[in-house]
Amino acid sequence: MVITNRGLLSSSSSCSHLLSLICCGSEKWAPRSKRLQCRISSLAQSSSTQFGKLSCQSLDQHNLSARRPAVANWSSLTCQASRKEHYSKPLILRSQCQFTTFAGSSQISHKTVQAQAAASTMPSTVQNSQESDSISYISQANAAAIDELLMGPLGFSVDQLMELAGLSVATAVAEVYGVGTYPRVLVICGPGNNGGDGLVAARHLHHFGYKPSIVYPKRTDKPLYKGLVTQLESLAIPFLSESDLPPLLKDNYDIVVDAMFGFSFKGKPRPPFDTLLNRITIRNEAGAENAGSPFVVSVDIPSGWHVEEGDTEETGFMPDMLVSLTAPKSCAKYFTGAHHFLGGRFVPPAVVKTYGLKLPAYPGTSMCVRIGKQTSIDVASLRENYVGHELTEEQANPDPLKQFQAWFEDAVSAGVYEPNAMTLATADADGKPSARLVLLKGYDERGFVWFTNYGSRKAAELEANPRAALVFFWDKYNRSVRIEGSVEKISRMESETYFHSRPRGSQLGANVSSQSSVIEGRHILEQCYKDLLEKYNDGSAIPMPNWGGYRLHPVTVEFWQGRESRLHDRLRYTLTSKDGEEPTWIIERLAP
Ligand SMILES: NC(=O)C1=CN([C@@H]2O[C@H](COP(=O)(O)OP(=O)(O)OC[C@H]3O[C@@H](n4cnc5c(N)ncnc54)[C@H](OP(=O)(O)O)[C@@H]3O)[C@@H](O)[C@H]2O)[C@H](O)CC1
Ligand SMILES: [K+]
């Protein structure tokens, strides 16, 4: 007997004739029902003198269909039990498989194995949608009505909305699939606006550094679409026909953007989209032999899905990522891929009010927002392949300060968030280390300056051991700088000047906080802040508490440039003085 559950593989050897059974229960979800798949394979091959038959029956009343019945070389048989069933009811597939081997017309052995797989829980996103009322899902009719409202009384144009929708898709892709690791993108565009979103997304992805190619088999003559195609052609982005695609998409692409159909889709996909959809569905069906297929990102709706009911045709198509636009359509409740984002940051309050929409807030200036939690994060697999920059001895400025300045300016222009954030590592008198993030507030030939409370833990450690290390990391360029040296307090006058240049709120905050001491609760800070606010509400000068700056005088500075295949560039500058001479910087390359 082989008992398997979702995701588990087990095998049973059928000793007499080298047969074994692999049964893998995998749940497939369709609207209002669930379906359980069981794949049963024999690992043996037929020989010239023997052949075998593999068959499978359901031990329950389920409709059990065998995809490949009674194959002669018994290499594999996929069975599938399906029953429309409410989510809350468990579905168990118990099956009995028979292997019969023959030599000529004589049966030489017969083996029966039973297998069981169970689907008993709801998929997490369905649970979320039923249990949580934090987000709205909209019907096909409402999606179309919102579109009309936006492009009618609310004054938007389709070009505008499509531009924002496509930009959202591109930013969501870039957030999940970094350009360094997944640069090759195939965008499959359908005949409608969903396809238009794909064309726009391809252009933005190109500007983000990706290498998009486009399949756009049913073009329209409308000026909007012609313009989008011209823009892409001017960027030398290739337009391919279906026959140009390689037999295995993974050979040429890391990501496929599915922009075939959106909320106006009806019925079953017609050619050539049926074939294209099959090609991106196979990843979900084919298992190990197709591992490493491109990640599929669907725009607004997984193409081919019923806009409200999901994968009613039970194709098994489940993209890895879905970028819902404006608001998720009802079918998104059945999306169980790893990443669900919302894009289309243009919904005005009138639409929210009219349709009673509950939508998550977009963070900062982002064009997309993640919906729900990422289903699973494999920390060990988080890796970027650093491409595009180098640091050679010829490029490096002989003065580490000038080299730092060049990289710092790059980080600022690339829009790195808080490029002046740095890790400051200190150690106490016994050498016990501690590290925290602080902000660089100035650098020149004298060193690197930051400010803090002189009663803090770092201050105590610097008092006991006046040496420190600083580390900067600028992800947009895959660069890091490590600086080490001795530390001293800056002059009181310099600290006063900086302190009084800070916003009054920060000045009060510095007076409130007796940094690093244990406090009873947040209310202590808030009460103290309120009292000080009242005390100084006449605009009088706020005194500087026991607070001020430190300056690190560097003796070593290392510049680290992430490179492909972990062959990074590391150049270390060391301040070296020969007898009686002015100290100078020597540059050495370190192994990555
Ligand atoms: N407000 C917003 O959120 C915005 C969303 N945008 C995007 O627009 C789509 C909706 O666009 P729409 O043009 O209305 O529709 P589709 O892209 O879904 O597709 C319509 C075309 O598809 C054809 N179609 C329909 N069913 C089939 C089928 N079974 N097989 C083949 N082809 C099919 C249809 O042809 P017909 O002959 O049937 O009419 C159309 O040609 C939305 O989802 C968002 O992605 C906007 O970009 C911005 C505003
Ligand atoms: K789509």
mmCIF file of N, CA, C and O in Angstrom, residues 436-506:
data_model
loop_
_atom_site.group_PDB
_atom_site.id
_atom_site.type_symbol
_atom_site.label_atom_id
_atom_site.label_comp_id
_atom_site.label_asym_id
_atom_site.label_seq_id
_atom_site.Cartn_x
_atom_site.Cartn_y
_atom_site.Cartn_z
ATOM 1 N N ARG A 436 25.319 48.655 14.069
ATOM 2 C CA ARG A 436 24.010 49.284 13.854
ATOM 3 C C ARG A 436 24.121 50.184 12.637
ATOM 4 O O ARG A 436 25.233 50.480 12.151
ATOM 5 N N LEU A 437 22.929 50.621 12.138
ATOM 6 C CA LEU A 437 22.937 51.534 10.993
ATOM 7 C C LEU A 437 22.903 52.971 11.470
ATOM 8 O O LEU A 437 22.137 53.309 12.382
ATOM 9 N N VAL A 438 23.730 53.812 10.874
ATOM 10 C CA VAL A 438 23.700 55.245 11.155
ATOM 11 C C VAL A 438 23.792 55.976 9.814
ATOM 12 O O VAL A 438 23.999 55.340 8.782
ATOM 13 N N LEU A 439 23.610 57.286 9.850
ATOM 14 C CA LEU A 439 23.666 58.049 8.601
ATOM 15 C C LEU A 439 24.956 58.858 8.520
ATOM 16 O O LEU A 439 25.303 59.574 9.470
ATOM 17 N N LEU A 440 25.620 58.738 7.384
ATOM 18 C CA LEU A 440 26.810 59.553 7.138
ATOM 19 C C LEU A 440 26.345 61.004 6.966
ATOM 20 O O LEU A 440 25.399 61.278 6.224
ATOM 21 N N LYS A 441 27.026 61.933 7.659
ATOM 22 C CA LYS A 441 26.596 63.335 7.548
ATOM 23 C C LYS A 441 27.661 64.222 6.936
ATOM 24 O O LYS A 441 27.480 65.437 6.840
ATOM 25 N N GLY A 442 28.765 63.642 6.556
ATOM 26 C CA GLY A 442 29.776 64.439 5.872
ATOM 27 C C GLY A 442 31.036 63.613 5.660
ATOM 28 O O GLY A 442 31.285 62.660 6.398
ATOM 29 N N TYR A 443 31.774 63.940 4.591
ATOM 30 C CA TYR A 443 33.078 63.296 4.396
ATOM 31 C C TYR A 443 33.992 64.266 3.670
ATOM 32 O O TYR A 443 33.557 65.044 2.821
ATOM 33 N N ASP A 444 35.237 64.280 4.061
ATOM 34 C CA ASP A 444 36.254 65.071 3.373
ATOM 35 C C ASP A 444 37.605 64.428 3.683
ATOM 36 O O ASP A 444 37.634 63.311 4.230
ATOM 37 N N GLU A 445 38.678 65.124 3.344
ATOM 38 C CA GLU A 445 39.998 64.505 3.524
ATOM 39 C C GLU A 445 40.282 64.150 4.985
ATOM 40 O O GLU A 445 41.144 63.317 5.285
ATOM 41 N N ARG A 446 39.503 64.734 5.929
ATOM 42 C CA ARG A 446 39.741 64.406 7.345
ATOM 43 C C ARG A 446 39.050 63.097 7.751
ATOM 44 O O ARG A 446 39.386 62.492 8.744
ATOM 45 N N GLY A 447 38.034 62.709 7.021
ATOM 46 C CA GLY A 447 37.359 61.458 7.379
ATOM 47 C C GLY A 447 35.851 61.495 7.195
ATOM 48 O O GLY A 447 35.313 62.384 6.514
ATOM 49 N N PHE A 448 35.173 60.530 7.841
ATOM 50 C CA PHE A 448 33.738 60.311 7.651
ATOM 51 C C PHE A 448 33.008 60.622 8.960
ATOM 52 O O PHE A 448 33.372 60.089 10.012
ATOM 53 N N VAL A 449 31.945 61.441 8.865
ATOM 54 C CA VAL A 449 31.320 61.969 10.085
ATOM 55 C C VAL A 449 29.885 61.471 10.244
ATOM 56 O O VAL A 449 29.139 61.398 9.275
ATOM 57 N N TRP A 450 29.521 61.133 11.483
ATOM 58 C CA TRP A 450 28.132 60.841 11.836
ATOM 59 C C TRP A 450 27.857 61.422 13.216
ATOM 60 O O TRP A 450 28.798 61.776 13.937
ATOM 61 N N PHE A 451 26.584 61.537 13.570
ATOM 62 C CA PHE A 451 26.209 62.122 14.858
ATOM 63 C C PHE A 451 25.406 61.112 15.671
ATOM 64 O O PHE A 451 24.707 60.269 15.110
ATOM 65 N N THR A 452 25.493 61.257 16.968
ATOM 66 C CA THR A 452 24.750 60.334 17.828
ATOM 67 C C THR A 452 24.697 60.884 19.242
ATOM 68 O O THR A 452 25.258 61.945 19.540
ATOM 69 N N ASN A 453 24.030 60.144 20.102
ATOM 70 C CA ASN A 453 23.959 60.507 21.509
ATOM 71 C C ASN A 453 25.247 60.041 22.191
ATOM 72 O O ASN A 453 25.628 58.873 22.050
ATOM 73 N N TYR A 454 25.884 60.950 22.912
ATOM 74 C CA TYR A 454 27.157 60.586 23.541
ATOM 75 C C TYR A 454 26.965 59.661 24.762
ATOM 76 O O TYR A 454 27.945 59.255 25.388
ATOM 77 N N GLY A 455 25.697 59.352 25.078
ATOM 78 C CA GLY A 455 25.459 58.395 26.178
ATOM 79 C C GLY A 455 25.072 57.024 25.641
ATOM 80 O O GLY A 455 24.707 56.136 26.408
ATOM 81 N N SER A 456 25.113 56.838 24.327
ATOM 82 C CA SER A 456 24.641 55.585 23.728
ATOM 83 C C SER A 456 25.669 54.461 23.893
ATOM 84 O O SER A 456 26.822 54.704 24.283
ATOM 85 N N ARG A 457 25.241 53.243 23.528
ATOM 86 C CA ARG A 457 26.159 52.097 23.626
ATOM 87 C C ARG A 457 27.373 52.284 22.715
ATOM 88 O O ARG A 457 28.506 52.023 23.107
ATOM 89 N N LYS A 458 27.112 52.784 21.487
ATOM 90 C CA LYS A 458 28.251 52.945 20.566
ATOM 91 C C LYS A 458 29.229 53.965 21.112
ATOM 92 O O LYS A 458 30.449 53.810 20.983
ATOM 93 N N ALA A 459 28.677 55.023 21.780
ATOM 94 C CA ALA A 459 29.557 56.048 22.342
ATOM 95 C C ALA A 459 30.424 55.432 23.441
ATOM 96 O O ALA A 459 31.635 55.688 23.511
ATOM 97 N N ALA A 460 29.801 54.582 24.282
ATOM 98 C CA ALA A 460 30.561 53.952 25.373
ATOM 99 C C ALA A 460 31.650 53.066 24.779
ATOM 100 O O ALA A 460 32.788 53.040 25.275
ATOM 101 N N GLU A 461 31.307 52.340 23.715
ATOM 102 C CA GLU A 461 32.297 51.440 23.120
ATOM 103 C C GLU A 461 33.428 52.231 22.466
ATOM 104 O O GLU A 461 34.595 51.860 22.559
ATOM 105 N N LEU A 462 33.073 53.350 21.826
ATOM 106 C CA LEU A 462 34.115 54.161 21.184
ATOM 107 C C LEU A 462 35.018 54.826 22.225
ATOM 108 O O LEU A 462 36.196 55.072 21.979
ATOM 109 N N GLU A 463 34.425 55.105 23.390
ATOM 110 C CA GLU A 463 35.216 55.672 24.482
ATOM 111 C C GLU A 463 36.291 54.656 24.909
ATOM 112 O O GLU A 463 37.455 54.993 25.106
ATOM 113 N N ALA A 464 35.840 53.382 25.014
ATOM 114 C CA ALA A 464 36.745 52.327 25.485
ATOM 115 C C ALA A 464 37.696 51.855 24.391
ATOM 116 O O ALA A 464 38.814 51.419 24.665
ATOM 117 N N ASN A 465 37.252 51.948 23.153
ATOM 118 C CA ASN A 465 38.016 51.352 22.049
ATOM 119 C C ASN A 465 37.783 52.215 20.802
ATOM 120 O O ASN A 465 36.873 51.941 20.021
ATOM 121 N N PRO A 466 38.553 53.274 20.628
ATOM 122 C CA PRO A 466 38.217 54.278 19.606
ATOM 123 C C PRO A 466 38.584 53.870 18.177
ATOM 124 O O PRO A 466 39.296 54.575 17.477
ATOM 125 N N ARG A 467 38.117 52.702 17.796
ATOM 126 C CA ARG A 467 38.293 52.249 16.409
ATOM 127 C C ARG A 467 36.944 51.733 15.920
ATOM 128 O O ARG A 467 36.147 51.219 16.721
ATOM 129 N N ALA A 468 36.719 51.835 14.618
ATOM 130 C CA ALA A 468 35.415 51.400 14.098
ATOM 131 C C ALA A 468 35.538 50.999 12.638
ATOM 132 O O ALA A 468 36.558 51.247 11.989
ATOM 133 N N ALA A 469 34.465 50.340 12.158
ATOM 134 C CA ALA A 469 34.375 49.979 10.735
ATOM 135 C C ALA A 469 33.034 50.466 10.213
ATOM 136 O O ALA A 469 32.025 50.422 10.925
ATOM 137 N N LEU A 470 33.044 50.947 8.979
ATOM 138 C CA LEU A 470 31.809 51.411 8.321
ATOM 139 C C LEU A 470 31.593 50.556 7.080
ATOM 140 O O LEU A 470 32.553 50.210 6.390
ATOM 141 N N VAL A 471 30.330 50.223 6.794
ATOM 142 C CA VAL A 471 30.024 49.485 5.567
ATOM 143 C C VAL A 471 28.846 50.151 4.866
ATOM 144 O O VAL A 471 27.795 50.372 5.476
ATOM 145 N N PHE A 472 29.045 50.486 3.600
ATOM 146 C CA PHE A 472 27.955 50.995 2.754
ATOM 147 C C PHE A 472 27.560 49.894 1.784
ATOM 148 O O PHE A 472 28.419 49.108 1.344
ATOM 149 N N PHE A 473 26.270 49.840 1.414
ATOM 150 C CA PHE A 473 25.842 48.913 0.357
ATOM 151 C C PHE A 473 24.881 49.644 -0.565
ATOM 152 O O PHE A 473 23.875 50.187 -0.111
ATOM 153 N N TRP A 474 25.205 49.664 -1.850
ATOM 154 C CA TRP A 474 24.359 50.341 -2.841
ATOM 155 C C TRP A 474 23.894 49.302 -3.854
ATOM 156 O O TRP A 474 24.615 48.956 -4.808
ATOM 157 N N ASP A 475 22.664 48.809 -3.634
ATOM 158 C CA ASP A 475 22.194 47.664 -4.415
ATOM 159 C C ASP A 475 22.045 47.972 -5.896
ATOM 160 O O ASP A 475 22.265 47.107 -6.732
ATOM 161 N N LYS A 476 21.692 49.218 -6.244
ATOM 162 C CA LYS A 476 21.436 49.512 -7.659
ATOM 163 C C LYS A 476 22.684 49.269 -8.506
ATOM 164 O O LYS A 476 22.599 49.020 -9.703
ATOM 165 N N TYR A 477 23.847 49.364 -7.903
ATOM 166 C CA TYR A 477 25.096 49.124 -8.631
ATOM 167 C C TYR A 477 25.829 47.876 -8.136
ATOM 168 O O TYR A 477 26.933 47.601 -8.578
ATOM 169 N N ASN A 478 25.222 47.162 -7.187
ATOM 170 C CA ASN A 478 25.887 46.002 -6.572
ATOM 171 C C ASN A 478 27.279 46.389 -6.058
ATOM 172 O O ASN A 478 28.285 45.774 -6.382
ATOM 173 N N ARG A 479 27.288 47.456 -5.265
ATOM 174 C CA ARG A 479 28.573 47.954 -4.769
ATOM 175 C C ARG A 479 28.541 48.063 -3.244
ATOM 176 O O ARG A 479 27.501 48.374 -2.661
ATOM 177 N N SER A 480 29.686 47.856 -2.669
ATOM 178 C CA SER A 480 29.811 48.026 -1.240
ATOM 179 C C SER A 480 31.160 48.690 -0.959
ATOM 180 O O SER A 480 32.111 48.492 -1.715
ATOM 181 N N VAL A 481 31.209 49.483 0.108
ATOM 182 C CA VAL A 481 32.481 50.097 0.513
ATOM 183 C C VAL A 481 32.683 49.809 1.995
ATOM 184 O O VAL A 481 31.754 49.960 2.794
ATOM 185 N N ARG A 482 33.864 49.345 2.349
ATOM 186 C CA ARG A 482 34.207 49.071 3.751
ATOM 187 C C ARG A 482 35.324 50.025 4.147
ATOM 188 O O ARG A 482 36.330 50.134 3.443
ATOM 189 N N ILE A 483 35.112 50.701 5.274
ATOM 190 C CA ILE A 483 36.106 51.695 5.716
ATOM 191 C C ILE A 483 36.468 51.379 7.172
ATOM 192 O O ILE A 483 35.580 51.158 7.995
ATOM 193 N N GLU A 484 37.743 51.370 7.471
ATOM 194 C CA GLU A 484 38.176 51.102 8.853
ATOM 195 C C GLU A 484 39.171 52.160 9.300
ATOM 196 O O GLU A 484 39.929 52.686 8.471
ATOM 197 N N GLY A 485 39.154 52.481 10.583
ATOM 198 C CA GLY A 485 40.116 53.462 11.070
ATOM 199 C C GLY A 485 39.847 53.860 12.506
ATOM 200 O O GLY A 485 39.019 53.251 13.199
ATOM 201 N N SER A 486 40.556 54.912 12.931
ATOM 202 C CA SER A 486 40.379 55.385 14.304
ATOM 203 C C SER A 486 39.299 56.462 14.331
ATOM 204 O O SER A 486 39.022 57.107 13.322
ATOM 205 N N VAL A 487 38.724 56.631 15.516
ATOM 206 C CA VAL A 487 37.564 57.531 15.639
ATOM 207 C C VAL A 487 37.825 58.544 16.739
ATOM 208 O O VAL A 487 38.389 58.210 17.782
ATOM 209 N N GLU A 488 37.386 59.779 16.501
ATOM 210 C CA GLU A 488 37.426 60.777 17.587
ATOM 211 C C GLU A 488 36.188 61.662 17.477
ATOM 212 O O GLU A 488 35.560 61.736 16.425
ATOM 213 N N LYS A 489 35.874 62.301 18.611
ATOM 214 C CA LYS A 489 34.732 63.219 18.603
ATOM 215 C C LYS A 489 35.098 64.443 17.785
ATOM 216 O O LYS A 489 36.257 64.892 17.822
ATOM 217 N N ILE A 490 34.129 65.024 17.092
ATOM 218 C CA ILE A 490 34.393 66.292 16.403
ATOM 219 C C ILE A 490 34.255 67.425 17.427
ATOM 220 O O ILE A 490 33.829 67.185 18.565
ATOM 221 N N SER A 491 34.589 68.654 17.033
ATOM 222 C CA SER A 491 34.546 69.747 18.001
ATOM 223 C C SER A 491 33.107 70.067 18.384
ATOM 224 O O SER A 491 32.169 69.830 17.610
ATOM 225 N N ARG A 492 32.941 70.622 19.599
ATOM 226 C CA ARG A 492 31.598 70.961 20.071
ATOM 227 C C ARG A 492 30.955 71.967 19.114
ATOM 228 O O ARG A 492 29.759 71.906 18.833
ATOM 229 N N MET A 493 31.780 72.869 18.592
ATOM 230 C CA MET A 493 31.214 73.893 17.708
ATOM 231 C C MET A 493 30.645 73.259 16.430
ATOM 232 O O MET A 493 29.550 73.597 16.001
ATOM 233 N N GLU A 494 31.374 72.300 15.878
ATOM 234 C CA GLU A 494 30.870 71.615 14.668
ATOM 235 C C GLU A 494 29.555 70.894 14.971
ATOM 236 O O GLU A 494 28.613 70.927 14.179
ATOM 237 N N SER A 495 29.517 70.244 16.153
ATOM 238 C CA SER A 495 28.305 69.511 16.524
ATOM 239 C C SER A 495 27.139 70.467 16.723
ATOM 240 O O SER A 495 26.017 70.209 16.281
ATOM 241 N N GLU A 496 27.413 71.602 17.407
ATOM 242 C CA GLU A 496 26.355 72.610 17.653
ATOM 243 C C GLU A 496 25.804 73.106 16.328
ATOM 244 O O GLU A 496 24.584 73.219 16.148
ATOM 245 N N THR A 497 26.704 73.411 15.392
ATOM 246 C CA THR A 497 26.271 73.946 14.098
ATOM 247 C C THR A 497 25.334 72.963 13.417
ATOM 248 O O THR A 497 24.266 73.317 12.929
ATOM 249 N N TYR A 498 25.754 71.673 13.431
ATOM 250 C CA TYR A 498 24.898 70.693 12.768
ATOM 251 C C TYR A 498 23.589 70.512 13.539
ATOM 252 O O TYR A 498 22.502 70.473 12.946
ATOM 253 N N PHE A 499 23.694 70.425 14.895
ATOM 254 C CA PHE A 499 22.493 70.174 15.700
ATOM 255 C C PHE A 499 21.414 71.216 15.404
ATOM 256 O O PHE A 499 20.250 70.887 15.193
ATOM 257 N N HIS A 500 21.824 72.480 15.354
ATOM 258 C CA HIS A 500 20.814 73.537 15.175
ATOM 259 C C HIS A 500 20.357 73.658 13.725
ATOM 260 O O HIS A 500 19.406 74.398 13.445
ATOM 261 N N SER A 501 20.995 72.905 12.812
ATOM 262 C CA SER A 501 20.519 72.915 11.426
ATOM 263 C C SER A 501 19.428 71.854 11.227
ATOM 264 O O SER A 501 18.784 71.797 10.198
ATOM 265 N N ARG A 502 19.245 70.993 12.229
ATOM 266 C CA ARG A 502 18.269 69.903 12.085
ATOM 267 C C ARG A 502 16.857 70.432 12.294
ATOM 268 O O ARG A 502 16.656 71.457 12.939
ATOM 269 N N PRO A 503 15.829 69.723 11.780
ATOM 270 C CA PRO A 503 14.456 70.138 12.042
ATOM 271 C C PRO A 503 14.211 70.180 13.557
ATOM 272 O O PRO A 503 14.794 69.381 14.295
ATOM 273 N N ARG A 504 13.354 71.111 13.999
ATOM 274 C CA ARG A 504 13.130 71.253 15.447
ATOM 275 C C ARG A 504 12.629 69.940 16.054
ATOM 276 O O ARG A 504 12.967 69.588 17.181
ATOM 277 N N GLY A 505 11.829 69.189 15.286
ATOM 278 C CA GLY A 505 11.325 67.894 15.784
ATOM 279 C C GLY A 505 12.475 66.955 16.130
ATOM 280 O O GLY A 505 12.454 66.271 17.157
ATOM 281 N N SER A 506 13.492 66.923 15.257
ATOM 282 C CA SER A 506 14.642 66.041 15.515
ATOM 283 C C SER A 506 15.438 66.556 16.716
ATOM 284 O O SER A 506 15.969 65.765 17.506
#
